[in-house]
CSV table of C-alpha atoms and ligand atoms in Angstrom, one decimal:
chain,number,residue,atom,x,y,z
A,1,MET,CA,145.3,29.9,81.7
A,2,LYS,CA,144.0,30.4,85.3
A,3,LYS,CA,141.4,28.0,86.4
A,4,SER,CA,137.9,29.1,87.2
A,5,LYS,CA,136.6,27.7,90.5
A,6,GLN,CA,133.3,27.0,88.8
A,7,GLU,CA,134.9,23.9,87.3
A,8,GLY,CA,135.1,22.0,90.6
A,9,ARG,CA,132.4,20.9,93.2
A,10,GLY,CA,132.9,20.9,96.9
A,11,GLU,CA,132.0,18.2,99.4
A,12,HIS,CA,129.0,19.7,101.3
A,13,PRO,CA,126.2,17.0,101.6
A,14,LEU,CA,123.6,19.5,100.4
A,15,LEU,CA,125.6,20.1,97.2
A,16,LYS,CA,125.1,16.4,96.2
A,17,LEU,CA,121.3,16.9,96.3
A,18,ILE,CA,121.3,19.7,93.8
A,19,ASP,CA,120.1,18.7,90.3
A,20,THR,CA,122.9,19.9,88.0
A,21,SER,CA,120.4,20.1,85.1
A,22,LYS,CA,118.3,22.8,86.8
A,23,ILE,CA,120.9,25.2,88.1
A,24,PRO,CA,119.7,28.8,88.3
A,25,ALA,CA,121.9,30.8,85.9
A,26,HIS,CA,121.5,34.1,87.8
A,27,VAL,CA,121.0,34.5,91.5
A,28,ALA,CA,120.4,37.9,93.0
A,29,ILE,CA,120.5,38.6,96.7
A,30,ILE,CA,119.1,41.3,99.0
A,31,MET,CA,121.7,41.2,101.8
A,32,ASP,CA,119.7,42.3,104.9
A,33,GLY,CA,120.1,42.2,108.6
A,34,ASN,CA,123.5,43.6,109.3
A,35,GLY,CA,122.2,46.3,111.6
A,36,ARG,CA,120.0,43.9,113.6
A,37,TRP,CA,122.9,41.4,113.9
A,38,ALA,CA,125.1,44.2,115.4
A,39,LYS,CA,122.3,45.5,117.7
A,40,SER,CA,121.6,42.0,119.1
A,41,ARG,CA,125.3,41.9,120.2
A,42,GLY,CA,125.4,45.5,121.6
A,43,LEU,CA,127.7,46.5,118.7
A,44,ALA,CA,127.7,49.6,116.4
A,45,ARG,CA,125.9,49.1,113.1
A,46,ILE,CA,129.2,49.2,111.1
A,47,GLU,CA,130.3,46.0,113.0
A,48,GLY,CA,127.3,44.3,111.4
A,49,HIS,CA,128.5,45.5,107.9
A,50,LYS,CA,132.0,44.2,108.7
A,51,ALA,CA,130.6,40.8,109.6
A,52,GLY,CA,128.5,41.0,106.5
A,53,ILE,CA,131.6,40.6,104.4
A,54,GLU,CA,131.6,36.9,105.6
A,55,GLY,CA,128.2,36.6,104.0
A,56,VAL,CA,129.5,38.0,100.7
A,57,LYS,CA,132.3,35.6,100.7
A,58,ALA,CA,130.0,32.7,101.5
A,59,ALA,CA,127.6,33.7,98.7
A,60,VAL,CA,130.4,33.9,96.2
A,61,GLU,CA,131.9,30.5,97.2
A,62,ALA,CA,128.5,28.8,97.1
A,63,ALA,CA,127.6,30.3,93.7
A,64,GLN,CA,130.8,29.0,92.3
A,65,GLU,CA,130.3,25.5,93.9
A,66,VAL,CA,126.8,25.2,92.5
A,67,GLY,CA,127.8,26.5,89.1
A,68,VAL,CA,125.7,29.6,89.0
A,69,LYS,CA,127.0,31.9,86.3
A,70,TYR,CA,125.8,35.3,87.6
A,71,LEU,CA,125.5,36.5,91.2
A,72,THR,CA,124.2,40.0,91.8
A,73,LEU,CA,124.4,41.5,95.3
A,74,TYR,CA,122.4,44.5,96.6
A,75,ALA,CA,125.1,46.4,98.5
A,76,PHE,CA,123.9,50.0,98.6
A,77,SER,CA,120.5,51.4,97.4
A,78,VAL,CA,119.7,54.9,96.3
A,79,GLU,CA,117.6,55.1,99.5
A,80,ASN,CA,120.7,54.1,101.7
A,81,TRP,CA,122.0,57.7,101.2
A,82,LYS,CA,119.6,58.7,103.9
A,83,ARG,CA,121.7,56.8,106.5
A,84,PRO,CA,124.0,58.7,108.8
A,85,GLU,CA,127.0,60.1,107.0
A,86,SER,CA,129.4,58.2,109.2
A,87,GLU,CA,127.8,54.8,108.4
A,88,VAL,CA,127.8,55.6,104.6
A,89,LYS,CA,131.4,56.6,104.7
A,90,GLU,CA,132.4,53.5,106.6
A,91,LEU,CA,130.4,51.3,104.2
A,92,PHE,CA,132.4,52.6,101.2
A,93,ASN,CA,135.7,52.2,103.2
A,94,LEU,CA,134.7,48.6,103.8
A,95,LEU,CA,134.0,48.2,100.1
A,96,ASP,CA,137.5,49.6,99.2
A,97,HIS,CA,139.1,47.3,101.7
A,98,TYR,CA,137.1,44.3,100.3
A,99,LEU,CA,138.2,45.0,96.8
A,100,GLU,CA,141.8,45.4,97.8
A,101,LYS,CA,141.8,42.2,99.9
A,102,GLU,CA,140.0,40.1,97.3
A,103,LYS,CA,141.8,41.1,94.2
A,104,GLU,CA,144.1,38.1,94.1
A,105,LYS,CA,141.2,35.7,94.6
A,106,ILE,CA,139.2,37.6,91.9
A,107,GLU,CA,142.1,37.1,89.5
A,108,GLU,CA,142.8,33.5,90.5
A,109,GLU,CA,139.2,32.4,90.3
A,110,GLN,CA,138.6,34.3,87.0
A,111,ILE,CA,135.7,36.3,88.6
A,112,ARG,CA,134.2,38.9,86.2
A,113,PHE,CA,133.4,41.9,88.4
A,114,ARG,CA,130.6,44.3,87.4
A,115,THR,CA,128.6,47.1,89.0
A,116,ILE,CA,125.1,48.5,88.4
A,117,GLY,CA,123.7,51.7,89.8
A,118,ARG,CA,124.5,55.4,89.8
A,119,LEU,CA,128.3,55.1,90.2
A,120,ASN,CA,128.8,58.8,89.8
A,121,ASP,CA,127.3,59.3,93.3
A,122,LEU,CA,130.0,57.3,94.9
A,123,PRO,CA,133.2,58.6,96.5
A,124,LYS,CA,135.8,59.3,93.8
A,125,LYS,CA,138.3,56.8,95.2
A,126,THR,CA,135.7,54.0,95.5
A,127,LYS,CA,134.4,54.7,91.9
A,128,LYS,CA,138.0,54.4,90.6
A,129,ASN,CA,138.6,51.2,92.5
A,130,LEU,CA,135.5,49.7,91.1
A,131,GLU,CA,136.3,50.8,87.5
A,132,ASP,CA,139.8,49.4,87.8
A,133,VAL,CA,138.5,46.0,88.9
A,134,GLN,CA,135.8,46.0,86.2
A,135,ASN,CA,138.3,46.8,83.5
A,136,LYS,CA,140.9,44.2,84.7
A,137,THR,CA,138.3,41.4,84.9
A,138,MET,CA,136.1,42.1,81.9
A,139,ASN,CA,137.5,39.1,80.0
A,140,HIS,CA,137.4,36.7,82.9
A,141,LYS,CA,135.4,33.5,82.3
A,142,GLY,CA,134.3,32.5,85.8
A,143,LEU,CA,131.4,33.8,87.9
A,144,THR,CA,130.0,37.2,86.9
A,145,LEU,CA,129.8,39.0,90.3
A,146,THR,CA,127.7,42.2,90.1
A,147,PHE,CA,127.5,44.7,93.0
A,148,ALA,CA,124.5,47.0,92.9
A,149,LEU,CA,125.7,50.3,94.3
A,150,SER,CA,123.6,53.5,94.6
A,151,TYR,CA,121.1,51.3,92.9
A,152,GLY,CA,117.3,51.7,92.6
A,153,GLY,CA,115.0,49.7,90.3
A,154,ARG,CA,112.9,52.9,89.7
A,155,ALA,CA,116.1,54.9,89.2
A,156,GLU,CA,117.3,52.4,86.6
A,157,ILE,CA,114.1,52.6,84.7
A,158,CYS,CA,114.1,56.4,84.8
A,159,ASP,CA,117.8,56.4,83.6
A,160,ALA,CA,116.8,54.1,80.7
A,161,ILE,CA,113.9,56.3,79.7
A,162,GLY,CA,116.2,59.4,79.9
A,163,LYS,CA,118.8,57.7,77.7
A,164,MET,CA,116.1,56.8,75.2
A,165,ILE,CA,114.8,60.4,75.1
A,166,GLY,CA,118.3,61.6,74.6
A,167,LYS,CA,118.7,59.3,71.6
A,168,ALA,CA,115.3,60.4,70.2
A,169,LYS,CA,116.4,64.1,70.4
A,170,MET,CA,119.5,63.2,68.4
A,171,GLY,CA,117.2,61.5,65.8
A,172,GLU,CA,118.8,58.2,66.7
A,173,PHE,CA,115.8,56.5,68.1
A,174,SER,CA,113.2,55.6,65.5
A,175,SER,CA,112.0,52.1,66.6
A,176,GLU,CA,108.9,51.5,68.7
A,177,VAL,CA,109.4,50.9,72.4
A,178,THR,CA,109.5,47.2,73.0
A,179,GLU,CA,110.7,45.2,76.0
A,180,ASP,CA,113.8,44.2,74.1
A,181,ILE,CA,114.6,47.9,73.3
A,182,VAL,CA,114.1,49.0,77.0
A,183,GLN,CA,116.4,46.1,78.1
A,184,LYS,CA,119.2,47.6,76.0
A,185,TYR,CA,119.1,50.8,78.0
A,186,LEU,CA,119.4,49.2,81.4
A,187,TYR,CA,122.7,49.3,83.4
A,188,ALA,CA,123.8,45.8,82.4
A,189,PRO,CA,121.7,44.8,79.4
A,190,ASP,CA,123.7,41.6,78.8
A,191,LEU,CA,122.9,40.1,82.2
A,192,PRO,CA,120.0,37.6,82.0
A,193,ASP,CA,117.0,38.1,84.4
A,194,PRO,CA,117.6,36.5,87.8
A,195,ASP,CA,116.1,33.0,88.1
A,196,LEU,CA,116.2,33.2,91.9
A,197,LEU,CA,116.1,36.2,94.3
A,198,ILE,CA,117.1,35.5,97.9
A,199,ARG,CA,116.4,38.0,100.7
A,200,THR,CA,117.8,37.4,104.2
A,201,SER,CA,116.5,38.6,107.6
A,202,GLY,CA,112.9,37.3,107.1
A,203,GLU,CA,111.5,40.5,105.5
A,204,TYR,CA,109.0,40.1,102.7
A,205,ARG,CA,110.0,43.1,100.6
A,206,ILE,CA,111.7,43.8,97.2
A,207,SER,CA,113.1,47.2,98.4
A,208,ASN,CA,113.3,48.7,94.9
A,209,PHE,CA,115.7,45.9,93.6
A,210,LEU,CA,115.8,44.9,89.9
A,211,LEU,CA,112.2,45.8,89.4
A,212,TRP,CA,112.3,45.4,85.6
A,213,GLN,CA,114.3,42.1,85.8
A,214,ILE,CA,112.4,40.1,88.4
A,215,ALA,CA,109.1,39.8,86.5
A,216,TYR,CA,109.3,36.0,86.6
A,217,THR,CA,112.0,35.5,89.2
A,218,GLU,CA,111.4,32.9,92.0
A,219,ILE,CA,111.7,34.6,95.4
A,220,ILE,CA,113.0,32.9,98.6
A,221,ILE,CA,113.0,34.7,102.0
A,222,LEU,CA,115.5,33.2,104.5
A,223,ASP,CA,115.2,33.7,108.2
A,224,VAL,CA,118.9,34.4,108.7
A,225,LEU,CA,120.7,37.7,109.2
A,226,TRP,CA,123.2,38.5,106.5
A,227,PRO,CA,126.3,38.2,108.6
A,228,ASP,CA,125.3,34.6,109.5
A,229,PHE,CA,124.7,33.7,105.8
A,230,ARG,CA,126.8,30.6,104.9
A,231,PRO,CA,127.1,28.4,101.8
A,232,GLU,CA,124.5,26.0,103.1
A,233,HIS,CA,121.8,28.7,103.1
A,234,PHE,CA,122.6,29.2,99.5
A,235,TYR,CA,122.4,25.5,98.8
A,236,GLU,CA,119.0,25.3,100.6
A,237,ALA,CA,117.6,28.1,98.5
A,238,VAL,CA,118.7,26.4,95.3
A,239,LEU,CA,117.1,23.2,96.4
A,240,ASP,CA,113.9,25.0,97.2
A,241,TYR,CA,114.1,26.7,93.8
A,242,GLN,CA,114.5,23.3,92.1
A,243,ARG,CA,111.3,22.1,93.7
A,244,ARG,CA,109.2,24.9,92.1
A,245,GLU,CA,107.5,24.8,88.8
A,246,ARG,CA,108.1,27.8,86.6
A,247,ARG,CA,105.3,28.5,84.3
A,248,TYR,CA,105.9,32.1,83.2
A,249,GLY,CA,102.2,32.7,83.0
A,250,GLY,CA,101.6,29.5,81.0
A,251,VAL,CA,100.1,26.2,82.2
A,252,SER,CA,101.7,22.9,83.4
A,253,GLU,CA,102.7,20.4,80.8
B,301,FPP,C1,121.5,45.8,104.9
B,301,FPP,O1,121.5,45.6,106.3
B,301,FPP,C2,122.9,45.9,104.4
B,301,FPP,C3,123.4,47.0,103.7
B,301,FPP,C4,122.6,48.2,103.5
B,301,FPP,C5,124.7,47.0,103.2
B,301,FPP,C6,125.3,45.7,102.7
B,301,FPP,C7,126.7,45.6,103.0
B,301,FPP,C8,127.3,44.5,103.3
B,301,FPP,C9,126.8,43.2,103.1
B,301,FPP,C10,128.7,44.6,103.8
B,301,FPP,C11,129.6,45.4,103.0
B,301,FPP,C12,130.2,44.6,102.0
B,301,FPP,C13,130.6,45.1,100.8
B,301,FPP,C14,131.6,44.3,100.1
B,301,FPP,C15,129.9,46.2,100.2
B,301,FPP,P1,120.9,46.7,107.2
B,301,FPP,O2,121.9,47.6,107.6
B,301,FPP,O3,119.7,47.4,106.5
B,301,FPP,O4,120.4,45.8,108.4
B,301,FPP,P2,119.1,46.1,109.3
B,301,FPP,O5,117.9,46.0,108.4
B,301,FPP,O6,119.1,44.9,110.3
B,301,FPP,O7,119.3,47.4,110.0
């Protein structure tokens, strides 16, 4: 059987400081700052997105090194459709290219690839590529890597309510509405809530990401633009997370 990269640990000095008994199971990231990165270099915005692929690779590598089980990346929001058509088109081309280039690595490292969001909005070719990778990797045992695409937290809650109403109309929804029931109608009900949410580029905003799931998530804002994101930024965020006390509304022991 192919080996999952999560089994081995790298050599970075910060990795050695991480407490292996307190690893966040699920890390979600708002990848922000591609446009500013490009602008500061006098480049077109798409060059920032291209450079942002390095950030994606760094986050995947770091999550595997740390032993995180789930990594969720906010790649395209429902609001991002407002961007110029050319930027949107190039972003999806970039995603197609990324999937093609990374497919061997995904296989070799047993990455389980997932998506959340309104996939029907995506270009047909991209949607098919995403579905192919998801189907091929559904039994993989390594990192679960989820891309949020045409995703909005409010849209996800609306879609869940819509599905529940649909079931009720068919006479198939008789239980009372509880948090556990709502969870079942989300895009990826089996994913645990994120323990840690990282946002890059120094902005203090949630931007409609995982609104239901981040009720008790620890949030860390990093002052680095996404194309400059490297494994050490991830390690620093995990170390910061490990210094925090999570009380979930309770009191300290
Ligand atoms: C936010 O930066 C980034 C996005 C909207 C797109 C995320 C895309 C990538 C990380 C690269 C593409 C990679 C894949 C595999 C999908 P921004 O454009 O909002 O930056 P700004 O706030 O500085 O303008």
